[in-house]
Short mmCIF file of C-alpha atoms in Angstrom, two decimals:
data_model
loop_
_atom_site.label_atom_id
_atom_site.label_comp_id
_atom_site.label_asym_id
_atom_site.label_seq_id
_atom_site.Cartn_x
_atom_site.Cartn_y
_atom_site.Cartn_z
CA UNK B 1 -6.08 -15.90 -67.77
CA UNK B 2 -9.63 -15.46 -68.90
CA UNK B 3 -10.03 -14.63 -72.56
CA UNK B 4 -11.11 -11.16 -73.62
CA UNK B 5 -14.10 -12.86 -75.23
CA UNK B 6 -15.49 -13.78 -71.82
CA UNK B 7 -15.15 -10.24 -70.53
CA UNK B 8 -16.81 -8.89 -73.66
CA UNK B 9 -19.65 -11.40 -73.30
CA UNK B 10 -20.25 -10.37 -69.68
CA UNK B 11 -20.26 -6.70 -70.70
CA UNK B 12 -22.66 -7.30 -73.61
CA UNK B 13 -25.10 -9.38 -71.57
CA UNK B 14 -24.99 -6.80 -68.77
CA UNK B 15 -25.73 -3.98 -71.23
CA UNK B 16 -28.66 -5.83 -72.78
CA UNK B 17 -30.08 -6.50 -69.32
CA UNK B 18 -29.63 -2.86 -68.27
CA UNK B 19 -31.30 -1.31 -71.32
CA UNK B 20 -34.23 -3.74 -71.24
CA UNK B 21 -37.29 -1.93 -69.83
CA UNK B 22 -37.80 -2.99 -66.24
CA UNK B 23 -38.20 -1.49 -62.74
CA UNK B 24 -34.70 0.05 -62.77
CA UNK B 25 -35.23 1.66 -66.16
CA UNK B 26 -38.58 3.15 -65.26
CA UNK B 27 -37.58 4.49 -61.83
CA UNK B 28 -34.58 6.32 -63.37
CA UNK B 29 -36.79 7.47 -66.25
CA UNK B 30 -39.46 8.77 -63.88
CA UNK B 31 -37.18 10.59 -61.45
CA UNK B 32 -35.20 12.20 -64.25
CA UNK B 33 -38.24 13.64 -66.00
CA UNK B 34 -40.51 14.35 -63.05
CA UNK B 35 -37.81 15.79 -60.80
CA UNK B 36 -34.38 16.61 -62.23
CA UNK B 37 -31.16 15.35 -63.74
CA UNK B 38 -29.69 15.33 -60.23
CA UNK B 39 -32.52 13.08 -59.03
CA UNK B 40 -31.98 10.79 -62.01
CA UNK B 41 -28.26 10.53 -61.31
CA UNK B 42 -28.86 9.80 -57.63
CA UNK B 43 -31.42 7.15 -58.54
CA UNK B 44 -28.88 5.59 -60.90
CA UNK B 45 -26.31 5.49 -58.09
CA UNK B 46 -28.92 3.86 -55.86
CA UNK B 47 -29.54 1.17 -58.45
CA UNK B 48 -25.81 0.56 -58.89
CA UNK B 49 -25.29 0.31 -55.12
CA UNK B 50 -27.95 -2.40 -54.91
CA UNK B 51 -26.18 -4.18 -57.76
CA UNK B 52 -23.05 -4.30 -55.59
CA UNK B 53 -25.12 -6.12 -52.93
CA UNK B 54 -26.38 -8.63 -55.50
CA UNK B 55 -22.88 -9.14 -56.87
CA UNK B 56 -21.42 -9.64 -53.39
CA UNK B 57 -23.72 -12.43 -52.27
CA UNK B 58 -23.68 -14.05 -55.70
CA UNK B 59 -19.89 -14.21 -55.85
CA UNK B 60 -19.65 -15.78 -52.38
CA UNK B 61 -22.38 -18.30 -53.12
CA UNK B 62 -25.29 -17.06 -51.02
CA UNK B 63 -27.19 -16.25 -54.20
CA UNK B 64 -27.59 -19.97 -54.89
CA UNK B 65 -29.43 -20.33 -51.56
CA UNK B 66 -31.84 -17.54 -52.50
CA UNK B 67 -32.44 -19.07 -55.92
CA UNK B 68 -33.17 -22.52 -54.44
CA UNK B 69 -35.17 -21.43 -51.39
CA UNK B 70 -38.86 -20.83 -52.20
CA UNK B 71 -39.37 -19.09 -48.85
CA UNK B 72 -36.55 -16.57 -49.26
CA UNK B 73 -37.49 -16.00 -52.88
CA UNK B 74 -41.12 -15.34 -51.88
CA UNK B 75 -40.08 -12.79 -49.24
CA UNK B 76 -37.95 -10.96 -51.80
CA UNK B 77 -40.66 -11.10 -54.45
CA UNK B 78 -43.55 -9.85 -52.33
CA UNK B 79 -41.43 -7.11 -50.79
CA UNK B 80 -40.54 -5.96 -54.29
CA UNK B 81 -44.16 -6.08 -55.41
CA UNK B 82 -45.30 -3.96 -52.47
CA UNK B 83 -42.50 -1.43 -52.94
CA UNK B 84 -43.03 -0.91 -56.67
CA UNK B 85 -46.80 -0.67 -56.19
CA UNK B 86 -46.42 1.96 -53.45
CA UNK B 87 -43.89 4.03 -55.44
CA UNK B 88 -46.10 3.93 -58.53
CA UNK B 89 -49.25 4.85 -56.62
CA UNK B 90 -47.46 7.68 -54.83
CA UNK B 91 -46.31 9.06 -58.18
CA UNK B 92 -49.80 8.99 -59.63
CA UNK B 93 -51.33 10.70 -56.60
CA UNK B 94 -48.62 13.39 -56.47
CA UNK B 95 -49.11 14.21 -60.16
CA UNK B 96 -52.61 15.51 -59.43
CA UNK B 97 -51.11 18.08 -57.06
CA UNK B 98 -48.81 19.51 -59.76
CA UNK B 99 -49.61 22.27 -62.19
CA UNK B 100 -49.16 21.47 -65.87
CA UNK B 101 -48.18 25.09 -66.47
CA UNK B 102 -45.05 24.96 -64.31
CA UNK B 103 -41.85 25.31 -66.30
CA UNK B 104 -39.04 23.23 -64.84
CA UNK B 105 -35.29 23.36 -65.33
CA UNK B 106 -34.58 19.66 -64.96
CA UNK B 107 -30.84 20.15 -64.62
CA UNK B 108 -31.30 22.00 -61.34
CA UNK B 109 -32.90 21.19 -58.02
CA UNK B 110 -36.39 22.46 -58.81
CA UNK B 111 -39.40 20.22 -58.16
CA UNK B 112 -36.91 18.09 -56.33
CA UNK B 113 -37.24 15.13 -54.01
CA UNK B 114 -34.49 14.81 -51.43
CA UNK B 115 -31.17 13.32 -52.45
CA UNK B 116 -31.67 10.46 -50.00
CA UNK B 117 -35.15 9.67 -51.33
CA UNK B 118 -33.95 9.56 -54.94
CA UNK B 119 -31.01 7.34 -54.00
CA UNK B 120 -33.11 4.97 -51.87
CA UNK B 121 -35.80 4.64 -54.52
CA UNK B 122 -33.18 3.36 -56.95
CA UNK B 123 -31.59 1.18 -54.28
CA UNK B 124 -34.76 -0.55 -53.09
CA UNK B 125 -36.21 -0.91 -56.58
CA UNK B 126 -33.22 -2.98 -57.66
CA UNK B 127 -32.53 -4.76 -54.37
CA UNK B 128 -36.11 -6.03 -53.98
CA UNK B 129 -36.35 -7.27 -57.55
CA UNK B 130 -35.99 -11.08 -57.43
CA UNK B 131 -35.35 -11.17 -61.17
CA UNK B 132 -32.20 -9.12 -60.58
CA UNK B 133 -30.96 -11.70 -58.07
CA UNK B 134 -31.67 -14.57 -60.45
CA UNK B 135 -30.04 -12.70 -63.33
CA UNK B 136 -26.72 -12.33 -61.53
CA UNK B 137 -26.73 -15.92 -60.35
CA UNK B 138 -27.50 -17.16 -63.87
CA UNK B 139 -24.99 -14.85 -65.53
CA UNK B 140 -22.01 -15.69 -63.35
CA UNK B 141 -22.75 -19.41 -63.30
CA UNK B 142 -21.95 -19.37 -67.01
CA UNK B 143 -18.50 -17.87 -66.51
CA UNK B 144 -17.41 -18.85 -62.99
CA UNK B 145 -16.77 -22.26 -61.45
CA UNK B 146 -14.81 -23.58 -58.47
CA UNK B 147 -11.53 -23.27 -60.40
CA UNK B 148 -12.05 -19.63 -61.38
CA UNK B 149 -9.66 -17.27 -59.55
CA UNK B 150 -11.47 -15.01 -57.11
CA UNK B 151 -10.04 -11.90 -58.77
CA UNK B 152 -11.65 -12.90 -62.07
CA UNK B 153 -15.05 -12.99 -60.38
CA UNK B 154 -14.44 -9.51 -59.00
CA UNK B 155 -13.46 -8.28 -62.47
CA UNK B 156 -16.67 -9.72 -63.93
CA UNK B 157 -18.62 -7.98 -61.19
CA UNK B 158 -16.83 -4.69 -61.83
CA UNK B 159 -17.70 -4.90 -65.52
CA UNK B 160 -21.37 -5.57 -64.78
CA UNK B 161 -21.54 -2.74 -62.26
CA UNK B 162 -19.77 -0.25 -64.54
CA UNK B 163 -21.99 -1.06 -67.51
CA UNK B 164 -25.18 -0.66 -65.48
CA UNK B 165 -24.11 2.58 -63.82
CA UNK B 166 -22.86 4.04 -67.10
CA UNK B 167 -26.10 3.21 -68.88
CA UNK B 168 -28.40 4.69 -66.25
CA UNK B 169 -26.34 7.86 -65.93
CA UNK B 170 -26.42 8.23 -69.71
CA UNK B 171 -30.16 7.59 -69.74
CA UNK B 172 -30.79 10.29 -67.15
CA UNK B 173 -28.53 12.74 -68.98
CA UNK B 174 -30.22 12.19 -72.33
CA UNK B 175 -33.71 12.41 -70.86
CA UNK B 176 -32.92 15.77 -69.29
CA UNK B 177 -31.34 17.26 -72.41
CA UNK B 178 -32.92 20.60 -73.33
CA UNK B 179 -34.04 19.45 -76.78
CA UNK B 180 -35.96 16.54 -75.28
CA UNK B 181 -37.36 18.49 -72.35
CA UNK B 182 -38.59 21.26 -74.62
CA UNK B 183 -40.84 18.78 -76.36
CA UNK B 184 -42.29 17.10 -73.28
CA UNK B 185 -42.40 19.88 -70.67
CA UNK B 186 -46.13 20.48 -71.12
CA UNK B 187 -46.76 16.77 -70.54
CA UNK B 188 -44.61 16.58 -67.41
CA UNK B 189 -47.42 15.68 -65.01
CA UNK B 190 -48.52 12.86 -67.29
CA UNK B 191 -45.03 11.35 -67.16
CA UNK B 192 -45.49 10.70 -63.44
CA UNK B 193 -48.91 9.16 -64.04
CA UNK B 194 -47.73 6.92 -66.87
CA UNK B 195 -44.51 5.90 -65.10
CA UNK B 196 -46.46 5.34 -61.88
CA UNK B 197 -48.85 3.07 -63.72
CA UNK B 198 -45.98 1.15 -65.31
CA UNK B 199 -44.23 0.67 -61.96
CA UNK B 200 -47.47 -0.62 -60.43
CA UNK B 201 -47.96 -2.96 -63.39
CA UNK B 202 -44.40 -4.24 -63.09
CA UNK B 203 -44.97 -4.87 -59.41
CA UNK B 204 -48.12 -6.87 -60.11
CA UNK B 205 -46.34 -8.76 -62.90
CA UNK B 206 -43.73 -9.89 -60.40
CA UNK B 207 -46.47 -11.83 -58.60
CA UNK B 208 -46.53 -14.28 -61.49
CA UNK B 209 -42.78 -14.88 -61.94
#
């Protein structure tokens, strides 16, 4: 049996990684404030679904191939760069078409992108982030070896997935709370511009990792 300390360590490391500002954080942040709580939740589910993909190939060993193959890593990296840059640029351009005087109820489906678009933005943002792939490979290599029961690996994965999903759902909920929205509603269009710029910058930063 694995000690409870190991499970706690996996949960803590996963939480620190989730709350650290990165592409996942900013895409959930952006969609929650620019669109709605529903969009934020769907984006969070998209991120968590991509995490399942990362966990799956890591636990069966394919992740090691990605980590050690410069070609595969480059494909993943440049795809991620292009995607983040396009999403960020699209957000900036769309903000100029919005009126700063529009009052939005962020808990409802006003100013809303489609459910599929919100979900896929979260999914692709995480899936195409090579740092996410390396993170999972590095994390589980510290706790799993050839003698580790397969069920323990699944439990570690479930902890990581649950922590990430819980954090991003909480983030979206807090961002769309009435007290917060009342203070930033007049700056709504600038949220898309700032978040768009950050996503583009994160994409460009990935070129040098």
